[in-house]
GROMACS .gro file of C-alpha atoms in nm:
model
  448
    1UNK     CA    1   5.891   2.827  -0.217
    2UNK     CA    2   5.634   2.586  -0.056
    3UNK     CA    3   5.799   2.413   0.314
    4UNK     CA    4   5.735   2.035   0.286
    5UNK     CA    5   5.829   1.836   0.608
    6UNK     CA    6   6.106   1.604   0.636
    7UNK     CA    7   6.024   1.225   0.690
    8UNK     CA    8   6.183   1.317   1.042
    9UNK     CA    9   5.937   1.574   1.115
   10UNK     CA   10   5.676   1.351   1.040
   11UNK     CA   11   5.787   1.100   1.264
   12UNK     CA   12   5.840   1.350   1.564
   13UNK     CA   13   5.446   1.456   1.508
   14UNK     CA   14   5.345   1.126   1.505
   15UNK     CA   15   5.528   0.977   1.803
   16UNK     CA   16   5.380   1.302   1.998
   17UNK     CA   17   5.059   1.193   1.903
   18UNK     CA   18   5.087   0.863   2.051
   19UNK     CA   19   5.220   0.998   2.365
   20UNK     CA   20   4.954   1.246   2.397
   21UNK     CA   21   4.704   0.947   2.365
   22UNK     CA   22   4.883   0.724   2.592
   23UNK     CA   23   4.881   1.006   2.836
   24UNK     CA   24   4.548   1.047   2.795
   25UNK     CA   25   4.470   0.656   2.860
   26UNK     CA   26   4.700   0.656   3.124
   27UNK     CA   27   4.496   0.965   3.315
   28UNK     CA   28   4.187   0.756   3.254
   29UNK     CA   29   4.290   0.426   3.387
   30UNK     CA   30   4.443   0.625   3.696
   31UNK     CA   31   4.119   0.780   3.831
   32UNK     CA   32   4.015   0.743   4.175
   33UNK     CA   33   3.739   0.479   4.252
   34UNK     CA   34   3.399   0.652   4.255
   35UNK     CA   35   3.265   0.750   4.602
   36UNK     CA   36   2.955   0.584   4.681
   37UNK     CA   37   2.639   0.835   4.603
   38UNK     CA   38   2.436   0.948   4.885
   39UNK     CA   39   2.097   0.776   4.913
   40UNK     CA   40   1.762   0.976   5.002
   41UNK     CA   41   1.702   0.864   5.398
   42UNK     CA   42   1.454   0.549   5.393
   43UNK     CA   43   1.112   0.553   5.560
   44UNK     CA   44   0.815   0.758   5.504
   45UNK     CA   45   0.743   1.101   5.608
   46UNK     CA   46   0.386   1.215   5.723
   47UNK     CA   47   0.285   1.564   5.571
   48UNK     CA   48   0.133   1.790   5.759
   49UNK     CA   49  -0.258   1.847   5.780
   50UNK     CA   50  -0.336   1.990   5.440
   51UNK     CA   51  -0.511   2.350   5.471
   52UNK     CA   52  -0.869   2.384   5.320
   53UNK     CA   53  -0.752   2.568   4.984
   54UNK     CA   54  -0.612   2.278   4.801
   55UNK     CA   55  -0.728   2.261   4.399
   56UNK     CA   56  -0.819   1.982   4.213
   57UNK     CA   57  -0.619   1.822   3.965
   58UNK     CA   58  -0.743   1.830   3.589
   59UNK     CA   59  -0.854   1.450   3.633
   60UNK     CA   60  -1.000   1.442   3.962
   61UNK     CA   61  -0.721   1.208   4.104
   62UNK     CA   62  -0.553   1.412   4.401
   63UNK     CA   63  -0.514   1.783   4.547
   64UNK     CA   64  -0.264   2.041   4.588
   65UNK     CA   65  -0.208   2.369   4.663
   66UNK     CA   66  -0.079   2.653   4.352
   67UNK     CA   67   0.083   2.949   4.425
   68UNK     CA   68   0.300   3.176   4.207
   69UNK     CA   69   0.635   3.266   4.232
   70UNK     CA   70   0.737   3.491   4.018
   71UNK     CA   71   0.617   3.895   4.098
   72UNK     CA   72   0.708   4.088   3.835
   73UNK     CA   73   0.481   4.172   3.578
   74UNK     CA   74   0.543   4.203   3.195
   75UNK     CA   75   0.860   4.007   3.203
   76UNK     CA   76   0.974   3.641   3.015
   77UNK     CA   77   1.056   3.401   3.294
   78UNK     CA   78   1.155   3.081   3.299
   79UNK     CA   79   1.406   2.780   3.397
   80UNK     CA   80   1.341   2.794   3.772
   81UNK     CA   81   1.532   2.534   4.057
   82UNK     CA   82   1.477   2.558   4.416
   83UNK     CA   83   1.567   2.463   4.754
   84UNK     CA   84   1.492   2.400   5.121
   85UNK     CA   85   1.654   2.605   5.384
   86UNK     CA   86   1.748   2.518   5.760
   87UNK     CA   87   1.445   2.690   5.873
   88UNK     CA   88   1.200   2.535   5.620
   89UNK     CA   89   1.141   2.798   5.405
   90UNK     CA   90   1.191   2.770   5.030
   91UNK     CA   91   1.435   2.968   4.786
   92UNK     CA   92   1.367   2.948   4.437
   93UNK     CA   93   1.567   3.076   4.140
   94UNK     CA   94   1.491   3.145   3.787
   95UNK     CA   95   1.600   3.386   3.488
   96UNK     CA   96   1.375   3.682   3.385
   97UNK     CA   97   1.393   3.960   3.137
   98UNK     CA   98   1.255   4.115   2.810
   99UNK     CA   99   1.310   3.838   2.631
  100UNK     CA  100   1.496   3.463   2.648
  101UNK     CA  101   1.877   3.547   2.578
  102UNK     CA  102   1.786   3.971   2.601
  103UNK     CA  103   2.063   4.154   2.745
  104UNK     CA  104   1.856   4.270   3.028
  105UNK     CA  105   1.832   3.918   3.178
  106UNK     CA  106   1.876   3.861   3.516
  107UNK     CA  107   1.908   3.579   3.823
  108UNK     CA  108   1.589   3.652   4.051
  109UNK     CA  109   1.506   3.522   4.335
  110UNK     CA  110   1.233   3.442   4.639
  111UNK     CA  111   1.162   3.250   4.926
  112UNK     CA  112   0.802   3.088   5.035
  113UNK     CA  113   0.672   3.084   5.394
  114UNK     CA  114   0.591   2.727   5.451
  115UNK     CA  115   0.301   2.805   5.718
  116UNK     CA  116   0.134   3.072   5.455
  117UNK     CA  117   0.276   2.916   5.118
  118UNK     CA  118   0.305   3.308   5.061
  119UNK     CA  119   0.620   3.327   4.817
  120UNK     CA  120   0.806   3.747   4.938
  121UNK     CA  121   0.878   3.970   4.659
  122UNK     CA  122   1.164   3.819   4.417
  123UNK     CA  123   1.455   3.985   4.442
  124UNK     CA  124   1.796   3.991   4.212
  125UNK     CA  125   2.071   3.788   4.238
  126UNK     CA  126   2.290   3.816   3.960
  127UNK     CA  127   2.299   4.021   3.636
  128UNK     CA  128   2.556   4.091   3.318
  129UNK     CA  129   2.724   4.398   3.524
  130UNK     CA  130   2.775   4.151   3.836
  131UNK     CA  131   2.876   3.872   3.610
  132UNK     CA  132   3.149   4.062   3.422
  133UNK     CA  133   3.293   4.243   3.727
  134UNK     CA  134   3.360   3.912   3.915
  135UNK     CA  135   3.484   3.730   3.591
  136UNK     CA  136   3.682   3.963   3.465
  137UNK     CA  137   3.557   3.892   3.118
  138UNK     CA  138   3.238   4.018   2.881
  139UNK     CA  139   2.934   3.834   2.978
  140UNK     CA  140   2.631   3.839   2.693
  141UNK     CA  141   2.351   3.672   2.803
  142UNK     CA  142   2.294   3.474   3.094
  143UNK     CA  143   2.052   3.144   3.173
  144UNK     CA  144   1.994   2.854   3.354
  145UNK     CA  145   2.005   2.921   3.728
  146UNK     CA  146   2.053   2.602   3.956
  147UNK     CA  147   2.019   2.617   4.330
  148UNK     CA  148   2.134   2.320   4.562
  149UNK     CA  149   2.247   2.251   4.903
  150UNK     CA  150   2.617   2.115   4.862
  151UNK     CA  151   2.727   1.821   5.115
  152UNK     CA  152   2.885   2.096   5.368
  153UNK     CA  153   2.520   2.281   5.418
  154UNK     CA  154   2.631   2.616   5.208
  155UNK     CA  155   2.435   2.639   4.892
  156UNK     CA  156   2.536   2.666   4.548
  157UNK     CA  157   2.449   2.812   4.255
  158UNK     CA  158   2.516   2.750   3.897
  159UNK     CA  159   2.442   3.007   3.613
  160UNK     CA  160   2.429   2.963   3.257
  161UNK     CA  161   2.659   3.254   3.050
  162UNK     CA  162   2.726   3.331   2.741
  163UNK     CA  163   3.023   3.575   2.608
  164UNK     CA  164   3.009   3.506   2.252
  165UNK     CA  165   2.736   3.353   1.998
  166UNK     CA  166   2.427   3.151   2.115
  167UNK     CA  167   2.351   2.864   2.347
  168UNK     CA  168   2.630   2.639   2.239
  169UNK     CA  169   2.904   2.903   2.302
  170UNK     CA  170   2.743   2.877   2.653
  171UNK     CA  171   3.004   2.817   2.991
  172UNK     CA  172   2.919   2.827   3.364
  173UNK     CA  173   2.914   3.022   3.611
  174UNK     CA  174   2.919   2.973   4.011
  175UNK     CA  175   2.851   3.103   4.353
  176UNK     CA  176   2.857   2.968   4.708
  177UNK     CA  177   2.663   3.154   5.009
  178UNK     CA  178   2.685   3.022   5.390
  179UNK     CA  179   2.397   3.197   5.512
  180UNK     CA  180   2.090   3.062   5.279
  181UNK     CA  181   2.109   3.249   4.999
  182UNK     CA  182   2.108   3.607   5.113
  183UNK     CA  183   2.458   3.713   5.047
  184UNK     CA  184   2.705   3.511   4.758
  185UNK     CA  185   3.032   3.454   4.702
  186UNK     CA  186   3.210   3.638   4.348
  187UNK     CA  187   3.150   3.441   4.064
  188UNK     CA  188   3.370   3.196   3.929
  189UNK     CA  189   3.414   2.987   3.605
  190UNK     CA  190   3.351   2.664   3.627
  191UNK     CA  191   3.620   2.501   3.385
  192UNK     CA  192   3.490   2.161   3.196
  193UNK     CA  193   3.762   2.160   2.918
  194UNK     CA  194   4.116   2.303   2.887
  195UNK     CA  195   4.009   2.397   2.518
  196UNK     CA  196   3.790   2.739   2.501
  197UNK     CA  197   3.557   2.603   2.790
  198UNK     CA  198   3.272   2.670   2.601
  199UNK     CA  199   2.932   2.470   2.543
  200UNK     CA  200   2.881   2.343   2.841
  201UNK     CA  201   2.500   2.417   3.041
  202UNK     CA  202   2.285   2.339   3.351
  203UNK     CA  203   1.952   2.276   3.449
  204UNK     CA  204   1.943   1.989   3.686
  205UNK     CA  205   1.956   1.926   4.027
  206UNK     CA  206   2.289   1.787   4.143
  207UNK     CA  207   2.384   1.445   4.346
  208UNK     CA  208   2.638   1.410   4.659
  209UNK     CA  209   2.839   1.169   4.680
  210UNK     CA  210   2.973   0.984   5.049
  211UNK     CA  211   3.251   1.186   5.002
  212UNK     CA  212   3.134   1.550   4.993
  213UNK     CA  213   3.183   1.553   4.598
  214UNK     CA  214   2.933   1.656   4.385
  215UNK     CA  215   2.800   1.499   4.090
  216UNK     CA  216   2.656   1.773   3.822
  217UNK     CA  217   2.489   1.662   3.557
  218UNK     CA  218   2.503   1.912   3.243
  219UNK     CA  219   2.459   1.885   2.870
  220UNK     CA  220   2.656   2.024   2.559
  221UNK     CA  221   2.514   2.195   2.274
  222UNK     CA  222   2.789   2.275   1.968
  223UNK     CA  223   2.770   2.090   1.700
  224UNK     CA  224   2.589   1.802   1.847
  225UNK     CA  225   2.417   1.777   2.197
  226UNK     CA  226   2.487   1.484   2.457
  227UNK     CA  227   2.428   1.501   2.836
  228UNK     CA  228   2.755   1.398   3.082
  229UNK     CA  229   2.801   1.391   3.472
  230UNK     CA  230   3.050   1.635   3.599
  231UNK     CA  231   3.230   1.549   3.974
  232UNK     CA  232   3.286   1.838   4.157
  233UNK     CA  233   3.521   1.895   4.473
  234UNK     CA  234   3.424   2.140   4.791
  235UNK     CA  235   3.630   2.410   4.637
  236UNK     CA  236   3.397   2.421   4.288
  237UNK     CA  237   3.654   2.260   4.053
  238UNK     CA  238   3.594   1.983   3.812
  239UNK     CA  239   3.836   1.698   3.903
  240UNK     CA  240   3.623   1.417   3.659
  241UNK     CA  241   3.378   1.465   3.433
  242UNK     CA  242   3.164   1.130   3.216
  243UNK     CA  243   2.996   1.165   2.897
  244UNK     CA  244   2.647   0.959   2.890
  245UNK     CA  245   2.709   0.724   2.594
  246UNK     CA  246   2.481   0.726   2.370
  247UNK     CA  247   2.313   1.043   2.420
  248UNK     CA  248   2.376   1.176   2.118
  249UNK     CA  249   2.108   1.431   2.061
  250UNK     CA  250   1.958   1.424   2.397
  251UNK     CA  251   2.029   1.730   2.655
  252UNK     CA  252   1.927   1.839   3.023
  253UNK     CA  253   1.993   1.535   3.217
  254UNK     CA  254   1.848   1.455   3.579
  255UNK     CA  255   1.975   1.170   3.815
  256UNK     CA  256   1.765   0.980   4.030
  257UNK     CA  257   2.016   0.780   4.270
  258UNK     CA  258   1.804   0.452   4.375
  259UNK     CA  259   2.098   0.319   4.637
  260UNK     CA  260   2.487   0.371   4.676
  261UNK     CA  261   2.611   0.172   4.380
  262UNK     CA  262   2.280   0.254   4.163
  263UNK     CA  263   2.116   0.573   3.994
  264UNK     CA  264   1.902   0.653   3.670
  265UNK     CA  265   1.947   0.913   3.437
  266UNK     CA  266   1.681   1.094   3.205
  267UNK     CA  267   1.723   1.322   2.967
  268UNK     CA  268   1.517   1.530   2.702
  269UNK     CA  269   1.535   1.470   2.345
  270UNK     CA  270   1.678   1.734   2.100
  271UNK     CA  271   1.500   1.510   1.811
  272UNK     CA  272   1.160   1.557   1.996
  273UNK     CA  273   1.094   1.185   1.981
  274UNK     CA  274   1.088   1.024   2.315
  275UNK     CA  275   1.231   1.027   2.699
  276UNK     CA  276   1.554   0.903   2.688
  277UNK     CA  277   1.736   0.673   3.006
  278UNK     CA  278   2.040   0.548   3.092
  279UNK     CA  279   2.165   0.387   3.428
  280UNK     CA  280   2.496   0.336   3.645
  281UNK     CA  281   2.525   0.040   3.867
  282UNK     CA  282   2.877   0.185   3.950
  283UNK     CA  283   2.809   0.525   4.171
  284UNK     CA  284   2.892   0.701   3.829
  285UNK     CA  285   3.212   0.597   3.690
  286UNK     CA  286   3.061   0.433   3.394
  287UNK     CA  287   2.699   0.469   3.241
  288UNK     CA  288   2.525   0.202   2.982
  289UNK     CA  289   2.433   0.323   2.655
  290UNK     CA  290   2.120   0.544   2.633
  291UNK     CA  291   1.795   0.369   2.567
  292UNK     CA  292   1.441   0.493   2.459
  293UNK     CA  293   1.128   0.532   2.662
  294UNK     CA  294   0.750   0.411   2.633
  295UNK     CA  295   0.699   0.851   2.718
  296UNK     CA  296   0.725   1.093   2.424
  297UNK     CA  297   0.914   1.425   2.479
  298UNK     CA  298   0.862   1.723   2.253
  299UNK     CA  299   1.206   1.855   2.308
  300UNK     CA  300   1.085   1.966   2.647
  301UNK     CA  301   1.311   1.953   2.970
  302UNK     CA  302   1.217   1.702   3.276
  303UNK     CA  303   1.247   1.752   3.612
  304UNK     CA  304   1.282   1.472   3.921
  305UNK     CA  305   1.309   1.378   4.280
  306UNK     CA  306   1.336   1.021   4.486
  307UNK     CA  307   1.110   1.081   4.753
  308UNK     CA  308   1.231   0.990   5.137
  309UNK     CA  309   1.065   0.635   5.092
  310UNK     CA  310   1.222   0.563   4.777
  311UNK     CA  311   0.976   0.598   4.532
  312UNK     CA  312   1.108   0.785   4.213
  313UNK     CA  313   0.905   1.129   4.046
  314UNK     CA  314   0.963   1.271   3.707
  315UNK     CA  315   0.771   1.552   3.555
  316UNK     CA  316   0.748   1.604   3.210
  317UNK     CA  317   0.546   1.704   2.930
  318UNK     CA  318   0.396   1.401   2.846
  319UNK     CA  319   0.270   1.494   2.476
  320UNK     CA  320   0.427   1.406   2.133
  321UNK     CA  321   0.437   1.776   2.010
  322UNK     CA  322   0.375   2.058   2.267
  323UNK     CA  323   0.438   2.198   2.607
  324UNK     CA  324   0.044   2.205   2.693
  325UNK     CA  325   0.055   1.901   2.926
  326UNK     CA  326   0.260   1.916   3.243
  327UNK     CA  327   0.223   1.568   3.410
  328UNK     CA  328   0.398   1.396   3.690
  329UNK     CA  329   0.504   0.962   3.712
  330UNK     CA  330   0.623   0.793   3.998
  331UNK     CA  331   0.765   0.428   4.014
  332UNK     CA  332   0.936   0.224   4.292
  333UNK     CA  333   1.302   0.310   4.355
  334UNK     CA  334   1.584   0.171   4.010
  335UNK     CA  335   1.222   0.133   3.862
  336UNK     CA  336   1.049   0.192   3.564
  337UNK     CA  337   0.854   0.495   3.460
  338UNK     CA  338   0.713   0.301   3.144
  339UNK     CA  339   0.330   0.177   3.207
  340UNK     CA  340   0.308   0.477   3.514
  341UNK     CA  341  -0.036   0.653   3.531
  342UNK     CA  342   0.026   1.022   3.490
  343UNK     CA  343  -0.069   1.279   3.795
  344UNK     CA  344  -0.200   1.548   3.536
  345UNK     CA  345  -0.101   1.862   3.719
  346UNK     CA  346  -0.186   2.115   3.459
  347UNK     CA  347  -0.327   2.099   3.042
  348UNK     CA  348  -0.493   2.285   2.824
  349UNK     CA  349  -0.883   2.227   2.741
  350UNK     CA  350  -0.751   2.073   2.361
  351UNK     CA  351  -0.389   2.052   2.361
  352UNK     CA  352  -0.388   1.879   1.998
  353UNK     CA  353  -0.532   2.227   1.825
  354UNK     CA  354  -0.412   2.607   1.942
  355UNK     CA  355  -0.621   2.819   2.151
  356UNK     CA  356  -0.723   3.140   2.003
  357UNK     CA  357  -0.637   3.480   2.091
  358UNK     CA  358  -0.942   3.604   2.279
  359UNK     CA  359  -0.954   3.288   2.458
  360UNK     CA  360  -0.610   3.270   2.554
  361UNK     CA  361  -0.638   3.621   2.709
  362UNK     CA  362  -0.956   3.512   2.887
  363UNK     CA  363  -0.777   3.238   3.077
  364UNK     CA  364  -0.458   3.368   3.157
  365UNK     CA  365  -0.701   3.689   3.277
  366UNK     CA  366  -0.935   3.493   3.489
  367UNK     CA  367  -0.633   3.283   3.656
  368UNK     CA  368  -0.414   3.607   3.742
  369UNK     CA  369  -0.720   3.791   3.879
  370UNK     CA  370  -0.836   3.477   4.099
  371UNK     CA  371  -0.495   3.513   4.262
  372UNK     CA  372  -0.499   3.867   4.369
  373UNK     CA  373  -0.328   4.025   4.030
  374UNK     CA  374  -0.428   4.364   4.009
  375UNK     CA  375  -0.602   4.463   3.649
  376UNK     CA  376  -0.249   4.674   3.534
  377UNK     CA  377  -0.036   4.379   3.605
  378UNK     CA  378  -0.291   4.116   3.434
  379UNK     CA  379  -0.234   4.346   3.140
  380UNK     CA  380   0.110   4.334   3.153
  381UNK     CA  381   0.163   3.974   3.240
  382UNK     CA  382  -0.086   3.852   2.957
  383UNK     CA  383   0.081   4.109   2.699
  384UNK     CA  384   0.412   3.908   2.778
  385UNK     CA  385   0.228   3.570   2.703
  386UNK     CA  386   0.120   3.702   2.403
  387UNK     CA  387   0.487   3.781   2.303
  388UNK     CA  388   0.604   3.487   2.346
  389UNK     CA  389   0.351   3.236   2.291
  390UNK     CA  390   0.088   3.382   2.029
  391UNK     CA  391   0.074   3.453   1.622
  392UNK     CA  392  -0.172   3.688   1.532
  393UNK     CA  393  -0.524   3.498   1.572
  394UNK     CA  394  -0.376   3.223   1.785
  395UNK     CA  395  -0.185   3.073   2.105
  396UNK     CA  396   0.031   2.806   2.259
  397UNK     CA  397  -0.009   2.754   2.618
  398UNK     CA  398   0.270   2.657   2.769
  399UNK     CA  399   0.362   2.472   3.111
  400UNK     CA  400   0.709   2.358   3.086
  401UNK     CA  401   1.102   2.333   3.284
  402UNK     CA  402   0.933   2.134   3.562
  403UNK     CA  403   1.168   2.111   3.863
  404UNK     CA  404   1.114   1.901   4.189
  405UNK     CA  405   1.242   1.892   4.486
  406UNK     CA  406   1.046   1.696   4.834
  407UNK     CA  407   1.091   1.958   5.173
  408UNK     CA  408   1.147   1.759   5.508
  409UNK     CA  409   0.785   1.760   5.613
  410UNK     CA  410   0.712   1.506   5.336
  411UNK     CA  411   0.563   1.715   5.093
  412UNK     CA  412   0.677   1.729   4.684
  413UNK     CA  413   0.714   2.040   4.541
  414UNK     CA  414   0.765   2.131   4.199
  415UNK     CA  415   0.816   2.486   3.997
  416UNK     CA  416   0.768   2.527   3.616
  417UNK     CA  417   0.699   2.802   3.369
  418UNK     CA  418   0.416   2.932   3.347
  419UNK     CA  419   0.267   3.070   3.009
  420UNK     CA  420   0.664   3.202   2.993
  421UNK     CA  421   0.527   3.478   3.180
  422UNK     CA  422   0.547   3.356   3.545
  423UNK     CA  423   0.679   3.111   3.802
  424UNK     CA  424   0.449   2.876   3.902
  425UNK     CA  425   0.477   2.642   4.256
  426UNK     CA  426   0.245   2.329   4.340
  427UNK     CA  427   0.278   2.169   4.683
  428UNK     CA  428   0.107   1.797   4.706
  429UNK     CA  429   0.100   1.461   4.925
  430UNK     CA  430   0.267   1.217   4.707
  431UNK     CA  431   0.103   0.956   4.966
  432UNK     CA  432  -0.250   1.072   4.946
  433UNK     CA  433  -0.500   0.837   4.821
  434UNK     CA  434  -0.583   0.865   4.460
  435UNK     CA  435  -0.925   0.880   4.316
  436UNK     CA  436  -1.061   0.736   4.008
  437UNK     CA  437  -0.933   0.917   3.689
  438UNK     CA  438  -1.222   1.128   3.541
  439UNK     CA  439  -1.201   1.208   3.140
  440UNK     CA  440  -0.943   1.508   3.132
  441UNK     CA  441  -0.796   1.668   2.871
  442UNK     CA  442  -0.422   1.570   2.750
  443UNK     CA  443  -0.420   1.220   2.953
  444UNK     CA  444  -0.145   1.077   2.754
  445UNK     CA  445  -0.098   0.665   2.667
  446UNK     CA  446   0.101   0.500   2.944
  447UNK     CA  447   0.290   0.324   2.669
  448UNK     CA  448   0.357   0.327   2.330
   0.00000   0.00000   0.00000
């Protein structure tokens, strides 16, 4: 025979319902004002005297010095984030392995010399085997590393994972050290939702708040993608977590705090369209709707930093359909990055048609070499390119996952992916004088 509830059972559901959602309201309306955020100290910081190695920029407009980060050859790298140390060295992070999502992916690291801008040999942080000891659970694939310094000067780290499916069945993972990065605490799961704590990723830099909480902004990815702020405590744990409204479709957000009360949010677009934006004028607690930018995004991740004077940097790949453009924009602090003359840090020589194979070899060849590559591990690092990046008579180049960060002498830096084959580092003086723009390849339109 078929059960059928009573009229009283139906009743007893219902009113459970509405307490649950009363509840819920109730926890809402009860949380604790939002600390103010911490604001990037005010006043100018002079660089030190450049040394005579710096590069050109594609258009002629400013210098800066390229290094790369990355030393293993043959292997898919990619997301990297980095920080300064107490002694003003910097530690980078990244994932690297056969493949994106390959079993055999690891959390590398390495640390620059800031007298040589020498980058030591990269080391490993974290793999699966480390993962799934200190978890206590089966770990499949692991991603997105992010570095940071948290408000009580140990650093943390926060690692993509997945146990089961793809992407979206994604959770994180984190670590604390107290002595810059050399030793780490066990793993632990960071826990965003009482319901399978899945689908929830990294790849931006985090924001303190006056309080020593930490504002963490992530992104989901099942069944529909939107970015959201998580507020962290000392001891790792989630007490508060707000969804960007709006943002529907958009993913990998990065805050850009402009003063104590104020901060700007941008994010990439899943639809490839355009740079999306939001903004808080209340330290966090609420956000206003998402709203599109003059600057296309082809589903490509930003990266940003507000400099020690204020003045607000994105990087981003400023083209409508490809990753062959890597540019930087800066505007005034709560500003906008709409009208900004791109700093074209690196394009390809036609980024609207694909370069073919025996070209694509030839530059990625003559680059490696120029930097002291040896000919075995040009072969090995262009024959991971080609995996990646190339069809059979033709190639996309690729310089993408920008990240930023600006170290206390009063330089920017920024880290991106190289050709998905290396780690890539450019150190400049965002208060150098700018030339005239020459004609350069992949200057994109200020402005729709």
């Amino acid at each position: 025979m078929n059960f059928r509830p009573s009229g009283a059972v139906d009743r007893l559901v219902a009113a459970a319902l509405v307490l649950a959602f009363a509840l819920a309201g109730w926890k809402i309306s009860q949380r604790t004002p939002a600390s103010p955020l911490t604001v990037p100290l005010s006043g100018p910081v002079a660089p030190v005297a450049k040394p005579p190695s710096q590069q050109l920029s594609p258009d002629g407009r400013f210098r800066f010095d390229a290094q790369f980060v990355s030393s293993s050859p043959g292997q898919a790298v990619h997301a990297a984030s980095m920080v300064e140390l107490n002694d003003g060295r910097l530690r980078a992070v990244w994932f690297s392995g056969s493949r994106e999502g390959a079993g055999d992916v690891t959390i590398q690291t390495a640390v620059m010399d800031p007298a040589s801008l020498r980058w030591g040999a990269e080391s490993t942080l974290f793999d699966r085997n480390k993962l799934q000891q200190g978890l206590w659970r089966y770990v499949k694939k692991l991603g997105n590393p992010v570095i940071a310094r948290a408000p009580d000067g140990a650093l943390w780290l926060w690692m993509v994972n997945v146990s089961l499916g793809g992407w979206a069945g994604s959770s994180i993972t984190w670590a604390r050290s107290a002595d810059e990065g050399f030793t780490w605490s066990a793993p632990h799961r960071l826990v965003t939702s009482p319901f399978l704590n899945i689908s929830t990723l990294v790849k931006a830099a985090p924001v303190n708040f006056e309080n020593g909480e930490t504002g963490l902004p992530v992104y989901h990815e099942f069944v529909t993608k939107f970015g959201e702020v998580l507020r962290i405590n000392s001891a790792g744990q989630v007490i508060d977590k707000v969804r960007i409204p709006g943002s529907r479709g958009s993913l990998q957000p990065v805050v850009l705090v402009s003063a104590s009360e104020k901060a700007q949010i941008y994010m990439r677009a899943g639809n490839a369209t355009a740079l999306m934006a939001s903004h808080t004028t209340d330290a966090g607690k609420t956000w206003a709707p998402t709203q599109v930018t003059a600057w296309p995004n082809p589903d490509s991740a930003v990266g940003g930093a507000v400099t020690n004077a204020g003045t607000q940097w994105l990087a981003l790949n400023p083209a409508p359909r490809n990753r062959e453009v890597l540019a930087l924009l800066q505007t005034a602090a709560g500003g906008s990055f709409d009208g900004a003359t791109p700093w074209l840090v690196e394009s390809s020589a036609n980024p609207q048609v694909r370069t073919s194979l025996t070209e694509y070899e030839r530059l990625l060849s003559q680059e490696l070499k120029a930097r002291g590559a040896r000919e075995d591990e040009v072969q090995a690092y262009v024959a991971s390119a080609r995996r990646q990046l190339c069809g059979d008579q033709s190639c996309s180049q690729e310089f993408s996952y920008p990240y930023l960060l600006q170290s206390r002498d009063g330089y920017l830096h920024l880290v991106y992916t190289w050709h998905r084959t290396r780690i890539k580092h450019v150190r400049l003086d965002p208060l150098q004088n700018l030339q005239a723009a020459q004609a350069a390849p992949g200057h994109a339109p200020a402005s729709k």
